[in-house]
Coordinates of C-alpha atoms in Angstrom, one line a residue:
M1010 CA 0.2 0.2 0.2
K1011 CA 0.6 3.4 -0.7
I1012 CA 0.4 5.2 2.7
S1013 CA 1.1 9.2 4.0
I1014 CA 1.0 9.8 7.5
L1015 CA 0.4 13.2 8.9
A1016 CA 1.7 14.6 12.1
F1017 CA 0.9 18.0 13.9
T1018 CA 3.1 17.9 17.4
A1019 CA 5.8 16.5 18.5
N1020 CA 4.5 13.6 20.2
G1021 CA 3.0 12.9 17.1
V1022 CA 5.7 13.1 15.0
A1023 CA 7.7 10.5 17.3
L1024 CA 5.2 8.5 16.9
S1025 CA 4.4 8.7 13.0
L1026 CA 8.6 7.9 12.4
K1027 CA 8.0 4.6 14.7
I1028 CA 4.2 3.5 12.9
K1029 CA 6.3 4.1 9.3
E1030 CA 9.0 1.4 10.5
M1031 CA 7.2 -1.1 11.2
L1032 CA 4.5 -0.4 8.2
D1033 CA 7.6 -0.2 5.5
A1034 CA 9.2 -3.6 7.3
Q1035 CA 5.5 -4.9 6.3
G1036 CA 6.1 -4.2 2.4
N1037 CA 4.2 -0.7 2.1
H1038 CA 5.9 2.5 0.7
T1039 CA 4.8 5.0 3.5
A1040 CA 5.5 8.8 4.1
C1041 CA 5.4 10.5 6.6
Y1042 CA 4.7 14.6 6.7
Q1043 CA 4.4 17.3 8.9
P1044 CA 3.6 21.3 9.1
E1045 CA 6.9 22.6 7.7
K1046 CA 7.7 24.6 11.3
L1047 CA 7.7 21.3 12.7
I1048 CA 9.9 19.7 10.9
V1049 CA 12.1 22.3 12.0
A1050 CA 11.0 22.4 15.7
V1051 CA 12.2 18.8 15.4
N1052 CA 14.6 18.5 13.3
T1053 CA 13.3 16.1 11.0
A1054 CA 14.3 17.3 7.8
G1055 CA 15.3 14.3 5.3
M1056 CA 12.7 12.0 7.1
A1057 CA 9.2 13.9 7.3
E1058 CA 7.6 16.2 4.3
P1059 CA 6.1 19.5 4.4
I1060 CA 2.1 19.7 4.6
A1061 CA 2.0 22.2 1.9
P1062 CA 0.3 24.4 0.5
D1063 CA -2.4 23.9 3.3
L1064 CA -3.5 20.7 4.6
K1065 CA -7.1 21.0 2.9
V1066 CA -5.1 21.0 -0.7
F1067 CA -2.3 18.9 0.5
T1068 CA -5.1 15.9 1.8
G1069 CA -7.0 16.4 -1.4
R1070 CA -3.6 15.4 -3.3
Q1071 CA -3.2 12.1 -1.9
F1072 CA -6.4 11.4 -1.2
A1073 CA -6.2 10.7 -4.8
E1074 CA -2.7 9.6 -5.1
K1075 CA -2.6 7.5 -1.8
D1076 CA -4.0 3.9 -0.3
A1077 CA -4.7 5.2 2.4
L1078 CA -3.8 8.1 5.0
I1079 CA -3.2 8.3 8.3
F1080 CA -3.4 11.5 10.7
V1081 CA -2.1 11.2 14.1
G1082 CA -3.9 13.9 16.6
A1083 CA -7.4 14.2 17.1
C1084 CA -10.6 13.3 14.8
G1085 CA -11.3 16.5 14.4
I1086 CA -8.8 17.3 11.8
A1087 CA -8.8 14.2 10.1
V1088 CA -12.8 15.2 9.6
R1089 CA -12.3 18.6 8.5
A1090 CA -9.6 17.7 6.2
I1091 CA -11.5 14.9 4.0
A1092 CA -15.4 15.7 4.1
S1093 CA -14.0 18.0 0.8
F1094 CA -13.1 14.6 -0.9
V1095 CA -15.2 11.7 -0.1
Q1096 CA -16.9 9.9 -3.1
D1097 CA -18.3 6.7 -2.0
K1098 CA -16.7 3.2 -0.4
T1099 CA -15.3 1.5 -3.9
K1100 CA -12.6 4.9 -4.4
D1101 CA -12.6 6.3 -1.2
P1102 CA -8.6 5.2 0.9
A1103 CA -8.6 3.6 4.2
V1104 CA -8.4 7.0 6.2
L1105 CA -7.4 6.1 10.3
C1106 CA -7.2 8.4 12.7
I1107 CA -4.3 7.8 15.7
D1108 CA -4.0 9.6 19.2
E1109 CA -0.6 11.1 20.0
K1110 CA 0.4 8.4 22.9
G1111 CA -0.6 6.0 20.1
R1112 CA -3.4 4.5 23.0
F1113 CA -6.3 4.0 20.1
V1114 CA -6.4 3.4 16.2
I1115 CA -9.7 4.6 14.5
P1116 CA -10.7 3.4 11.0
L1117 CA -12.7 6.7 10.0
L1118 CA -12.8 6.0 6.3
S1119 CA -12.6 2.6 4.3
G1120 CA -13.2 0.5 7.0
H1121 CA -13.7 -3.0 4.2
I1122 CA -12.7 -2.8 0.8
G1123 CA -10.3 0.4 1.6
G1124 CA -8.6 -2.2 3.9
A1125 CA -8.6 0.3 7.1
N1126 CA -10.3 -2.2 9.2
M1127 CA -7.2 -4.3 8.3
L1128 CA -4.5 -1.7 9.0
A1129 CA -5.9 -0.5 12.4
D1130 CA -5.3 -4.3 13.6
R1131 CA -1.8 -4.1 12.4
I1132 CA -1.0 -0.7 13.6
S1133 CA -2.8 -1.5 17.1
E1134 CA -0.8 -4.9 17.4
A1135 CA 2.2 -3.1 16.9
L1136 CA 1.3 -0.5 19.5
N1137 CA 0.2 -2.5 21.7
A1138 CA -2.8 0.3 21.4
I1139 CA -6.8 -0.8 21.3
P1140 CA -8.4 -0.4 17.4
V1141 CA -12.1 1.4 17.7
I1142 CA -14.4 -0.9 15.1
T1143 CA -17.1 0.5 14.4
T1144 CA -18.6 -1.4 11.4
A1145 CA -21.3 -4.0 12.4
T1146 CA -19.8 -7.8 10.8
D1147 CA -16.5 -6.7 12.3
I1148 CA -17.7 -6.0 15.9
N1149 CA -20.3 -9.8 15.6
R1150 CA -17.5 -12.0 14.3
L1151 CA -19.5 -12.1 11.3
F1152 CA -17.9 -12.6 7.7
S1153 CA -18.1 -9.8 5.9
V1154 CA -18.1 -10.3 2.6
D1155 CA -17.1 -6.6 0.9
E1156 CA -13.4 -7.0 3.1
W1157 CA -13.4 -10.5 2.0
A1158 CA -13.4 -9.5 -1.5
A1159 CA -10.7 -6.1 -1.1
F1160 CA -8.2 -8.4 0.8
H1161 CA -8.3 -10.9 -1.9
N1162 CA -7.8 -8.9 -4.9
A1163 CA -11.3 -9.6 -6.1
W1164 CA -14.2 -7.7 -7.9
I1165 CA -17.6 -7.4 -6.2
S1166 CA -19.9 -7.0 -8.9
D1167 CA -22.9 -5.3 -6.6
L1168 CA -22.9 -3.6 -3.3
K1169 CA -26.3 -3.3 -2.8
A1170 CA -26.2 -6.9 -2.9
A1171 CA -23.1 -6.7 -0.3
K1172 CA -25.6 -4.8 2.0
E1173 CA -28.2 -7.4 1.9
I1174 CA -26.2 -9.7 2.3
S1175 CA -24.9 -8.5 5.6
A1176 CA -27.6 -7.3 6.4
R1177 CA -28.8 -10.8 6.4
L1178 CA -26.1 -12.2 8.5
L1179 CA -26.6 -9.5 11.2
A1180 CA -29.8 -10.8 11.7
E1181 CA -28.5 -14.4 12.0
K1182 CA -29.9 -15.8 8.7
P1183 CA -27.6 -18.1 6.3
V1184 CA -26.1 -17.3 3.1
G1185 CA -25.6 -19.5 0.6
F1186 CA -21.9 -19.9 -1.0
Y1187 CA -21.0 -21.3 -4.9
S1188 CA -17.7 -21.3 -5.8
E1189 CA -16.0 -22.5 -9.2
L1190 CA -13.1 -22.9 -7.6
D1191 CA -11.5 -24.7 -5.1
I1192 CA -12.4 -24.3 -1.4
E1193 CA -9.8 -24.7 1.3
G1194 CA -10.2 -24.8 5.0
E1195 CA -13.3 -24.2 7.3
M1196 CA -16.3 -21.8 5.9
P1197 CA -17.2 -19.1 7.7
R1198 CA -20.1 -18.6 10.4
L1199 CA -23.9 -18.7 8.4
L1200 CA -22.7 -19.3 5.1
E1201 CA -23.7 -22.2 3.7
K1202 CA -21.7 -24.0 0.6
N1203 CA -24.0 -25.2 -2.9
E1204 CA -27.5 -24.6 -1.0
N1205 CA -29.2 -23.0 -4.0
N1206 CA -32.2 -23.1 -2.3
M1207 CA -31.7 -20.0 -0.8
G1208 CA -33.0 -16.6 -2.1
I1209 CA -29.7 -15.1 -1.8
G1210 CA -25.8 -15.8 -1.9
I1211 CA -22.0 -15.4 -3.0
C1212 CA -20.5 -16.4 -6.1
V1213 CA -17.1 -17.0 -6.4
S1214 CA -16.3 -17.2 -10.4
L1215 CA -14.5 -16.0 -12.9
N1216 CA -17.4 -15.3 -15.0
D1217 CA -19.8 -12.7 -13.6
R1218 CA -23.2 -13.6 -15.7
L1219 CA -23.2 -16.8 -13.3
K1220 CA -26.7 -16.0 -10.8
P1221 CA -26.7 -19.1 -9.2
Y1222 CA -29.1 -17.4 -6.6
P1223 CA -32.3 -14.9 -6.8
I1224 CA -30.2 -12.3 -5.5
T1225 CA -26.3 -13.0 -6.2
L1226 CA -23.5 -11.2 -5.4
N1227 CA -21.2 -12.2 -7.9
I1228 CA -16.9 -11.9 -6.9
V1229 CA -14.4 -12.0 -9.6
P1230 CA -11.0 -12.9 -8.5
R1231 CA -8.5 -10.8 -10.8
T1232 CA -6.6 -14.2 -11.6
V1233 CA -6.1 -13.5 -15.8
Y1234 CA -2.9 -12.1 -17.5
L1235 CA -3.6 -11.4 -20.6
G1236 CA -0.4 -12.7 -23.2
I1237 CA -0.4 -10.2 -26.3
G1238 CA 1.3 -9.5 -29.3
C1239 CA 0.8 -7.1 -31.9
R1240 CA 2.5 -5.6 -35.8
R1241 CA 3.9 -2.6 -35.3
G1242 CA 0.6 0.3 -35.4
T1243 CA -1.8 -1.9 -34.6
P1244 CA -4.6 0.4 -33.0
L1245 CA -6.3 0.3 -29.7
Q1246 CA -9.7 -1.1 -30.6
R1247 CA -8.6 -3.9 -32.8
I1248 CA -6.5 -5.6 -29.3
E1249 CA -9.8 -4.3 -27.3
D1250 CA -11.9 -6.4 -29.9
L1251 CA -10.4 -9.8 -29.9
V1252 CA -9.5 -9.6 -26.0
L1253 CA -13.5 -9.4 -25.6
E1254 CA -14.0 -11.8 -28.0
Q1255 CA -11.7 -14.3 -26.4
L1256 CA -13.1 -13.7 -23.5
S1257 CA -16.8 -14.3 -23.9
R1258 CA -15.9 -17.0 -25.9
N1259 CA -14.0 -18.6 -22.6
S1260 CA -17.2 -17.2 -20.2
I1261 CA -14.4 -15.0 -18.6
S1262 CA -15.2 -11.5 -17.0
F1263 CA -13.5 -8.3 -18.4
Q1264 CA -13.0 -8.1 -14.5
A1265 CA -10.9 -11.5 -13.7
I1266 CA -8.3 -9.3 -16.0
A1267 CA -5.2 -8.7 -13.4
G1268 CA -2.4 -7.6 -16.1
I1269 CA -1.1 -7.6 -19.2
A1270 CA 2.1 -8.2 -21.2
S1271 CA 3.9 -8.9 -24.2
I1272 CA 8.1 -8.6 -25.6
D1273 CA 10.0 -5.5 -24.8
L1274 CA 9.9 -4.5 -28.3
K1275 CA 6.6 -3.6 -27.6
T1276 CA 7.1 -0.4 -25.0
K1277 CA 6.2 2.3 -26.9
E1278 CA 3.3 0.3 -29.2
Q1279 CA 0.7 3.1 -28.8
G1280 CA -2.0 0.8 -29.2
L1281 CA -0.8 -1.1 -26.4
L1282 CA -0.3 1.3 -24.4
D1283 CA -3.9 3.2 -25.1
F1284 CA -5.3 -0.3 -23.7
A1285 CA -3.4 -0.4 -21.0
A1286 CA -4.0 2.6 -19.9
K1287 CA -8.2 2.7 -20.7
N1288 CA -8.4 -0.2 -18.3
N1289 CA -6.5 0.9 -15.7
L1290 CA -4.0 -2.7 -16.2
P1291 CA -0.7 -2.6 -15.6
L1292 CA 1.7 -3.4 -18.5
H1293 CA 4.4 -5.6 -18.2
F1294 CA 7.1 -6.2 -20.7
F1295 CA 9.3 -9.3 -20.9
S1296 CA 13.1 -9.9 -22.7
S1297 CA 13.5 -12.4 -25.5
D1298 CA 15.6 -14.1 -23.6
E1299 CA 13.3 -14.0 -20.6
L1300 CA 10.4 -15.3 -22.9
L1301 CA 12.2 -17.5 -24.2
S1302 CA 13.1 -19.6 -20.7
V1303 CA 9.2 -20.2 -20.4
P1304 CA 9.0 -23.9 -20.5
G1305 CA 6.4 -25.6 -22.1
K1306 CA 5.4 -26.6 -25.9
Y1307 CA 4.5 -23.9 -28.2
T1308 CA 2.7 -22.9 -31.2
E1309 CA 6.0 -21.3 -33.2
S1310 CA 6.0 -18.7 -36.6
E1311 CA 9.2 -19.0 -37.6
F1312 CA 8.1 -15.2 -38.8
V1313 CA 7.4 -13.9 -35.5
S1314 CA 10.7 -15.5 -34.3
S1315 CA 13.0 -14.0 -37.2
I1316 CA 11.3 -10.2 -36.0
T1317 CA 11.4 -10.8 -32.3
G1318 CA 14.0 -13.8 -31.4
V1319 CA 10.5 -15.4 -30.0
G1320 CA 8.3 -17.6 -31.9
N1321 CA 5.2 -17.0 -30.0
V1322 CA 5.3 -14.1 -27.8
C1323 CA 1.5 -14.4 -26.2
E1324 CA 1.5 -18.0 -24.5
R1325 CA 4.6 -17.4 -23.1
A1326 CA 4.3 -13.6 -21.7
A1327 CA 0.8 -14.0 -20.8
L1328 CA 2.5 -17.5 -18.3
M1329 CA 5.6 -15.2 -17.4
V1330 CA 3.4 -12.4 -15.9
S1331 CA 0.8 -15.0 -13.8
A1332 CA 3.7 -15.9 -12.0
G1333 CA 3.3 -20.3 -12.1
G1334 CA -0.1 -20.2 -13.8
G1335 CA -1.9 -21.9 -16.7
L1336 CA -2.8 -21.4 -20.1
I1337 CA -6.8 -21.5 -19.9
S1338 CA -6.7 -20.0 -23.5
R1339 CA -3.7 -20.8 -26.2
K1340 CA -2.8 -18.4 -28.8
V1341 CA -5.7 -16.6 -31.0
S1342 CA -5.0 -14.4 -33.7
G1343 CA -6.9 -11.6 -36.1
N1344 CA -6.1 -8.2 -37.2
G1345 CA -2.4 -8.0 -37.0
V1346 CA -3.1 -9.2 -32.6
T1347 CA -2.6 -11.7 -30.8
I1348 CA -3.3 -13.4 -27.2
A1349 CA -3.2 -15.8 -25.1
L1350 CA -5.0 -15.9 -22.0
A1351 CA -3.3 -17.8 -18.2
Q1352 CA -4.5 -17.6 -14.5
K1353 CA -3.1 -17.7 -11.5
E1354 CA -3.5 -20.5 -9.1
W1355 CA -6.0 -19.0 -6.9
R1356 CA -8.7 -20.9 -4.0
V1357 CA -10.9 -19.5 -1.6
S1358 CA -9.9 -19.1 0.9
F1359 CA -11.3 -17.6 4.7
E1360 CA -7.4 -17.1 6.4
Y1361 CA -6.7 -13.8 5.9

């Protein structure tokens, strides 16, 4: 996660630096921010950056760029700072507030989808503080479908249905659970596996059109990777058309796509860059040597090999970016574009 920590007092500064060290050790990218006068007063130049030009403008910029904002100070400061920028739970970053003594850690915004509750738990454990969690499913120790999906990098089809499921669980009523992917470990209380006679349930599948319940909340794991090759100058639309065609043919939701990969000769291929940018998908490039190192049998093209040094770019690229995954659709060609699909291994697990 990209995290910003804002502190406003000397005690808050000391605590913010301690939290940063802990969060960075867990693999996060954390930055500390303080009023410029405070940086001078407590001599934290080089360890913190200034809150400038003012708190409201600064917060707006951080709100758009970061995954989480942590305010070390009074809740009122945090609430006033973020008030103008709050949109909805699918877009807002996690926002937490911690008192300068480190006694209480309070998730204020995006407790589930944004991960504020889990972040609060981790920080509280490190500080020996009390996490002040107020979301109903958490305080009642019930399954939270939106938090679970967000943690496992899965897409949620319908927040209204998610809310209905949470309300049903809070009323101590069972909810159906259907999965096309393997389930490991114990099911959470009140989730009933493969009970299709219920009026409402959760469906975990790469296909968001699968509706086993009258009210179905589709959870789509982002586990599918596109390997793409194309002729020079291929426009975005041709790439998109073949991608959509292959996803439909394989009953895979576009929301299941986790990333795209190609050969490094395509780093300036505008159509490919535009397709990735339009859909906010990470784009990875590999050298011919890296692609040749991927074991397996492929449909090789002598022509492609003479240009790129690799006889099959799309299948090898899809497998490489999926980090040990398997092909679910081999090379398909059309209009100067080649596409293959690989899926990273993923199981339904309720341990997180």
